[in-house]
Short mmCIF file of C-alpha atoms in Angstrom, two decimals:
data_model
loop_
_atom_site.label_atom_id
_atom_site.label_comp_id
_atom_site.label_asym_id
_atom_site.label_seq_id
_atom_site.Cartn_x
_atom_site.Cartn_y
_atom_site.Cartn_z
CA MET A 1 178.73 -103.77 197.85
CA LEU A 2 178.78 -105.35 201.31
CA LYS A 3 180.88 -108.23 199.99
CA ASP A 4 183.36 -105.70 198.61
CA ALA A 5 183.38 -103.84 201.93
CA GLN A 6 184.05 -107.02 203.83
CA LYS A 7 186.89 -107.83 201.45
CA ARG A 8 188.47 -104.39 201.86
CA ILE A 9 188.29 -104.52 205.65
CA ARG A 10 189.96 -107.93 205.62
CA GLU A 11 192.76 -106.65 203.31
CA GLN A 12 193.27 -103.50 205.41
CA THR A 13 193.01 -105.00 208.92
CA GLY A 14 193.54 -108.73 208.49
CA GLN A 15 190.22 -109.27 210.25
CA GLN A 16 187.21 -111.09 208.86
CA LYS A 17 184.10 -109.04 209.69
CA ASN A 18 180.88 -110.90 210.20
CA ILE A 19 178.22 -109.42 207.87
CA ARG A 20 174.55 -110.20 208.36
CA CYS A 21 171.95 -108.98 205.85
CA PHE A 22 168.19 -109.03 206.28
CA PHE A 23 165.82 -108.40 203.43
CA VAL A 24 162.08 -107.85 203.80
CA GLU A 25 159.47 -108.02 201.02
CA ALA A 26 155.71 -108.26 201.45
CA ASP A 27 154.74 -109.24 197.88
CA PRO A 28 155.06 -113.04 197.50
CA VAL A 29 156.03 -112.90 193.81
CA ALA A 30 158.66 -110.23 194.36
CA PHE A 31 159.87 -112.04 197.44
CA ALA A 32 160.47 -115.22 195.53
CA GLU A 33 162.67 -113.33 193.02
CA LEU A 34 164.47 -111.42 195.90
CA ASP A 35 165.05 -114.64 197.84
CA LYS A 36 166.60 -116.33 194.83
CA ALA A 37 168.79 -113.32 193.94
CA VAL A 38 170.25 -112.64 197.41
CA GLY A 39 170.32 -116.26 198.56
CA ALA A 40 173.25 -116.88 196.16
CA TYR A 41 175.41 -114.68 198.42
CA HIS A 42 174.69 -116.58 201.64
CA ASN A 43 178.02 -117.95 202.84
CA PRO A 44 178.24 -118.65 206.57
CA VAL A 45 181.71 -120.15 206.17
CA GLY A 46 182.87 -116.79 204.80
CA SER A 47 181.09 -114.92 207.64
CA PHE A 48 178.49 -113.51 205.18
CA HIS A 49 174.90 -114.31 206.19
CA VAL A 50 171.75 -113.51 204.19
CA HIS A 51 168.31 -113.69 205.78
CA THR A 52 164.98 -113.01 204.09
CA PHE A 53 161.45 -112.35 205.35
CA CYS A 54 158.21 -112.50 203.37
CA GLY A 55 155.78 -110.14 205.04
CA ARG A 56 155.22 -106.57 206.16
CA PHE A 57 158.19 -104.62 207.44
CA GLU A 58 156.48 -103.83 210.75
CA ASP A 59 155.92 -107.60 211.27
CA SER A 60 159.57 -108.40 210.86
CA VAL A 61 160.78 -106.48 213.94
CA ASP A 62 161.32 -109.55 216.12
CA ALA A 63 163.13 -111.45 213.38
CA VAL A 64 165.33 -108.48 212.52
CA SER A 65 166.18 -107.88 216.18
CA LYS A 66 167.21 -111.48 216.62
CA VAL A 67 169.52 -111.36 213.57
CA ILE A 68 171.12 -108.05 214.59
CA GLY A 69 171.91 -109.21 218.11
CA THR A 70 174.52 -106.76 219.52
CA SER A 71 176.09 -105.78 216.18
CA PHE A 72 176.09 -102.38 214.51
CA ALA A 73 173.07 -102.11 212.22
CA LEU A 74 172.71 -100.05 209.09
CA THR A 75 168.97 -100.09 208.26
CA PHE A 76 167.57 -99.04 204.88
CA ILE A 77 163.79 -98.57 204.79
CA ASP A 78 162.50 -98.32 201.17
CA PRO A 79 158.66 -98.21 201.18
CA THR A 80 156.43 -97.84 198.16
CA GLY A 81 154.39 -95.15 199.91
CA TRP A 82 154.13 -93.67 203.36
CA THR A 83 152.74 -96.58 205.37
CA GLY A 84 154.34 -99.79 206.66
CA TYR A 85 157.00 -98.10 208.72
CA GLU A 86 155.01 -96.19 211.26
CA PHE A 87 157.55 -95.20 213.86
CA ASP A 88 155.68 -96.57 216.86
CA LYS A 89 155.60 -99.99 215.13
CA VAL A 90 159.28 -100.09 214.04
CA ARG A 91 160.85 -98.06 216.87
CA ARG A 92 162.93 -101.06 218.03
CA ILE A 93 164.65 -101.11 214.59
CA VAL A 94 164.87 -97.36 213.96
CA GLY A 95 166.09 -96.71 217.46
CA TYR A 96 168.52 -99.64 217.64
CA LYS A 97 171.92 -98.79 219.09
CA PRO A 98 174.53 -98.93 217.75
CA GLY A 99 173.09 -98.23 214.32
CA GLU A 100 172.16 -95.72 211.65
CA VAL A 101 169.13 -95.50 209.42
CA LEU A 102 168.51 -94.54 205.82
CA LEU A 103 164.87 -93.99 204.87
CA ASN A 104 163.40 -93.37 201.45
CA PHE A 105 160.89 -90.62 202.23
CA MET A 106 158.53 -90.81 199.27
CA PHE A 107 158.13 -87.08 199.06
CA ASP A 108 156.07 -86.94 195.86
CA HIS A 109 153.38 -89.25 197.24
CA VAL A 110 153.35 -87.66 200.67
CA ASN A 111 153.14 -84.11 199.42
CA ARG A 112 150.30 -84.96 197.07
CA PHE A 113 148.15 -86.98 199.44
CA THR A 114 148.57 -84.74 202.49
CA ALA A 115 146.61 -82.18 200.54
CA TRP A 116 143.60 -84.50 200.26
CA ASP A 117 140.62 -83.74 202.45
CA ASP A 118 139.98 -87.37 203.50
CA PRO A 119 139.93 -88.40 207.18
CA LYS A 120 141.23 -91.92 206.44
CA ILE A 121 144.18 -90.65 204.34
CA GLU A 122 144.84 -87.91 206.94
CA ALA A 123 145.01 -90.55 209.72
CA SER A 124 147.36 -92.70 207.68
CA PHE A 125 150.06 -90.08 208.02
CA ASP A 126 149.94 -90.00 211.87
CA GLY A 127 152.56 -92.74 212.02
CA ILE A 128 155.28 -90.60 210.38
CA LEU A 129 154.12 -86.99 210.87
CA GLY A 130 152.72 -87.33 214.38
CA ALA A 131 149.16 -87.33 215.69
CA GLY A 132 147.25 -84.16 214.88
CA TRP A 133 149.83 -83.30 212.20
CA LYS A 134 147.38 -81.34 210.02
CA ALA A 135 146.73 -78.81 212.79
CA ARG A 136 150.52 -78.33 213.17
CA LEU A 137 151.20 -77.88 209.46
CA ASP A 138 152.71 -74.44 208.91
CA LEU A 139 150.53 -72.80 206.33
CA LEU A 140 153.02 -69.97 205.86
CA LEU A 141 155.50 -72.40 204.26
CA PRO A 142 155.18 -74.17 200.92
CA ARG A 143 153.44 -77.50 201.52
CA ASP A 144 156.48 -79.57 200.64
CA ILE A 145 158.66 -77.74 203.18
CA ALA A 146 155.94 -77.76 205.79
CA VAL A 147 155.42 -81.55 205.54
CA GLN A 148 159.10 -82.31 205.73
CA SER A 149 159.41 -80.01 208.76
CA LEU A 150 156.95 -82.29 210.52
CA PHE A 151 158.56 -85.55 209.34
CA SER A 152 162.12 -84.62 210.34
CA PRO A 153 161.53 -84.26 214.11
CA GLU A 154 159.38 -87.38 214.22
CA PHE A 155 162.14 -89.36 212.57
CA ARG A 156 164.70 -87.84 214.93
CA LYS A 157 162.59 -88.66 217.97
CA ALA A 158 161.89 -92.21 216.87
CA GLY A 159 165.53 -93.05 216.43
CA GLN A 160 166.84 -90.76 219.24
CA PHE A 161 169.19 -89.43 216.59
CA HIS A 162 171.56 -86.56 217.26
CA HIS A 163 171.67 -85.68 213.62
CA VAL A 164 169.08 -85.94 210.86
CA LEU A 165 169.67 -85.01 207.21
CA LEU A 166 167.41 -85.05 204.17
CA THR A 167 168.77 -85.31 200.66
CA PRO A 168 166.28 -84.34 197.92
CA ILE A 169 166.35 -86.39 194.76
CA GLU A 170 164.55 -84.92 191.75
CA LYS A 171 162.80 -86.20 188.69
CA LEU A 172 163.20 -84.70 185.25
CA ALA A 173 160.23 -82.51 186.11
CA ASP A 174 162.56 -80.50 188.30
CA ARG A 175 160.78 -81.10 191.55
CA PRO A 176 161.78 -83.26 194.53
CA PHE A 177 160.55 -86.81 193.90
CA PHE A 178 161.79 -88.41 197.07
CA CYS A 179 164.23 -87.71 199.90
CA ILE A 180 166.81 -89.89 201.50
CA ALA A 181 166.47 -89.35 205.26
CA TYR A 182 169.55 -90.20 207.26
CA GLY A 183 169.69 -90.53 211.04
CA THR A 184 172.81 -90.98 213.12
CA ARG A 185 173.98 -90.50 216.67
CA LYS A 186 177.61 -89.98 215.71
CA VAL A 187 179.18 -86.75 214.46
CA GLU A 188 181.51 -88.87 212.36
CA GLY A 189 178.48 -90.28 210.57
CA LEU A 190 177.27 -86.75 209.85
CA ALA A 191 180.58 -85.77 208.27
CA THR A 192 180.85 -88.96 206.25
CA TYR A 193 177.31 -88.74 204.94
CA ARG A 194 177.86 -85.20 203.68
CA GLU A 195 181.01 -86.35 201.80
CA VAL A 196 179.13 -89.29 200.22
CA GLU A 197 176.15 -87.07 199.40
CA PHE A 198 178.31 -84.53 197.62
CA ALA A 199 180.01 -87.20 195.54
CA ALA A 200 176.63 -88.73 194.64
CA LEU A 201 175.01 -85.45 193.70
CA LYS A 202 177.88 -83.89 191.70
CA ASP A 203 176.05 -84.51 188.46
CA HIS A 204 172.57 -84.46 189.77
CA GLY A 205 170.11 -81.57 189.83
CA LEU A 206 169.71 -79.99 193.20
CA ARG A 207 167.39 -77.38 194.68
CA ARG A 208 169.20 -74.84 196.79
CA ILE A 209 167.36 -74.50 200.06
CA GLY A 210 167.34 -71.01 201.46
CA ALA A 211 168.34 -70.21 205.05
CA ARG A 212 165.81 -67.71 206.24
CA GLN A 213 164.81 -69.99 209.07
CA ALA A 214 168.19 -71.60 209.65
CA ILE A 215 168.94 -69.73 212.85
CA GLU A 216 165.63 -70.57 214.45
CA THR A 217 165.87 -74.11 213.16
CA ALA A 218 169.27 -74.60 214.80
CA LYS A 219 168.02 -73.26 218.12
CA THR A 220 165.08 -75.69 218.20
CA GLY A 221 167.36 -78.61 217.45
CA GLN A 222 165.47 -79.42 214.22
CA MET A 223 168.41 -78.71 211.99
CA ASP A 224 166.83 -79.83 208.75
CA MET A 225 168.09 -78.13 205.60
CA LEU A 226 164.60 -78.58 204.14
CA ALA A 227 163.00 -76.56 206.92
CA ALA A 228 163.79 -73.21 205.35
CA ALA A 229 161.22 -71.30 203.42
CA GLY A 230 162.90 -70.27 200.13
CA PHE A 231 164.75 -72.00 197.34
CA SER A 232 165.91 -71.34 193.81
CA GLY A 233 165.74 -73.53 190.75
CA PRO A 234 167.64 -76.78 190.28
CA THR A 235 171.29 -76.82 189.38
CA ALA A 236 174.37 -78.95 189.92
CA VAL A 237 175.52 -79.24 193.53
CA GLU A 238 178.98 -77.92 192.73
CA THR A 239 177.60 -74.59 191.49
CA GLN A 240 175.35 -74.35 194.53
CA ILE A 241 178.09 -74.65 197.13
CA PRO A 242 179.16 -70.93 197.05
CA LEU A 243 175.52 -69.93 197.49
CA ILE A 244 175.00 -72.33 200.39
CA LYS A 245 178.27 -71.19 201.96
CA ALA A 246 177.03 -67.59 201.80
CA ASP A 247 173.95 -68.64 203.79
CA ALA A 248 176.13 -70.58 206.25
CA ARG A 249 178.38 -67.53 206.68
CA GLN A 250 175.37 -65.41 207.79
CA TRP A 251 174.18 -68.19 210.05
CA LEU A 252 177.60 -68.40 211.78
CA LEU A 253 177.91 -64.66 212.25
CA ALA A 254 174.37 -64.57 213.75
CA GLU A 255 175.13 -67.48 216.11
CA LEU A 256 178.34 -65.83 217.35
CA ARG A 257 176.65 -62.48 217.87
CA SER A 258 173.54 -63.87 219.58
CA ASN A 259 175.54 -66.11 221.93
CA LYS A 260 178.16 -63.44 222.61
CA ARG A 261 180.93 -66.07 223.15
CA ALA A 262 183.56 -67.96 221.26
CA PHE A 263 183.12 -71.55 220.09
CA CYS A 264 185.54 -74.33 219.31
CA PHE A 265 185.38 -75.32 215.67
CA GLU A 266 184.11 -78.76 216.81
CA GLU A 267 181.04 -76.91 218.12
CA VAL A 268 180.57 -75.04 214.87
CA TRP A 269 180.84 -77.44 212.02
CA PRO A 270 178.28 -80.16 213.10
CA PRO A 271 175.28 -77.79 213.34
CA MET A 272 176.48 -75.93 210.25
CA ILE A 273 176.63 -78.92 207.96
CA GLU A 274 173.40 -80.31 209.42
CA THR A 275 171.62 -77.07 208.73
CA PHE A 276 173.22 -76.61 205.29
CA MET A 277 174.21 -79.05 202.60
CA LEU A 278 177.90 -78.62 203.21
CA ARG A 279 180.84 -80.81 204.04
CA LYS A 280 183.17 -80.32 207.02
CA THR A 281 185.81 -78.95 204.66
CA ASP A 282 183.26 -76.37 203.41
CA ALA A 283 182.54 -75.33 207.01
CA GLY A 284 186.25 -74.80 207.53
CA GLN A 285 186.44 -72.67 204.40
CA VAL A 286 183.52 -70.52 205.68
CA CYS A 287 185.65 -69.73 208.73
CA VAL A 288 188.74 -69.04 206.58
CA ASP A 289 186.75 -66.59 204.43
CA LEU A 290 185.40 -64.76 207.48
CA ALA A 291 188.86 -64.54 208.95
CA SER A 292 190.30 -63.15 205.66
CA GLU A 293 187.74 -60.34 205.97
CA GLY A 294 188.73 -59.68 209.54
CA LEU A 295 185.34 -60.69 210.94
CA ILE A 296 186.60 -63.62 213.08
CA ARG A 297 190.04 -64.44 214.54
CA ALA A 298 192.27 -66.70 212.46
CA SER A 299 193.17 -68.61 215.63
CA TRP A 300 194.50 -71.55 213.61
CA ARG A 301 197.27 -69.34 212.19
CA GLU A 302 198.40 -67.99 215.50
CA LYS A 303 201.54 -68.97 217.50
CA GLY A 304 203.51 -69.66 214.39
CA SER A 305 201.10 -72.23 212.91
CA LYS A 306 200.95 -72.52 209.16
CA ARG A 307 197.66 -74.35 209.03
CA ARG A 308 195.26 -72.89 206.49
CA THR A 309 192.03 -74.19 207.98
CA PRO A 310 190.79 -74.66 211.55
CA ASN A 311 191.01 -77.92 213.55
CA ASP A 312 188.35 -79.06 215.96
CA GLY A 313 190.07 -77.40 218.94
CA ASP A 314 190.58 -73.99 217.29
CA THR A 315 188.66 -71.02 218.58
CA ILE A 316 185.99 -69.40 216.39
CA GLU A 317 185.52 -65.86 217.80
CA LEU A 318 184.34 -62.56 216.48
CA THR A 319 186.75 -59.68 216.15
CA ALA A 320 185.70 -56.13 217.04
CA LYS A 321 185.00 -55.61 213.34
CA GLY A 322 182.87 -58.73 213.28
CA VAL A 323 180.79 -57.57 216.24
CA ASN A 324 180.00 -54.24 214.69
CA ALA A 325 179.77 -55.16 211.01
CA ALA A 326 176.37 -54.85 209.41
#
């Protein structure tokens, strides 16, 4: 995939991008197979470098940092459980700038073992859920939602991310098996991730996450779609979009009413698509639908413009009807 990306960039820009890959594997037998498989792609002459490390991920921090240098880093952490990437131990990698992080949050394991009444197991989660996490676990929420509500801000803090998203991936048993956690400091990364996520999940079962806590979530800065309390059964993402947009619509109306001011669209869509599993285009359509009902101004259609959806600089503002509507 990276070789193909390097080729496309060269064809589009005429520039040869320098790609450096770093693979970490603790198991010696698995490492030998990995080293042989990826070593075949090592081609310094072609600006494609492959590095491998046999050992624990937390012990590779110095080696990884040396290879990254000052380049942009896309880090994928894929553990077999919930240990080995404690944020205090790998903060230099997770928080590296410029860079983004994808983390396979092994939800099924975490959800199961956080319910165990074992001091050693409980302490083993401190590295990703925060010290004293059990006392902070919200017992009013389902355990899976409560656990992820603790994980998300710890991940955000470790990487100093501006945006954190969690994508649930399910087994045939129709329950979340793991989540892909994504952290970025760029709004462009947020928009791109949602597009890629939608394409990847088009044919995959998805649990719709309710929005009862979305407003409070947004205000606290922990805009995690999995932090809401209710959800319905699994279904394809395409059929869920209208339902999720309905939640986003209520969120936007509540934000406009509680803040009692207008926003530019560029202030609206990032928190909306971080709170809800929507794309930027979906956020624009939410605004279009509200304008068609006379609840917000269709500012993007004013002054002779024929644009159908708002641009970043367009004003999102309640009408008198929107202020007073139930």
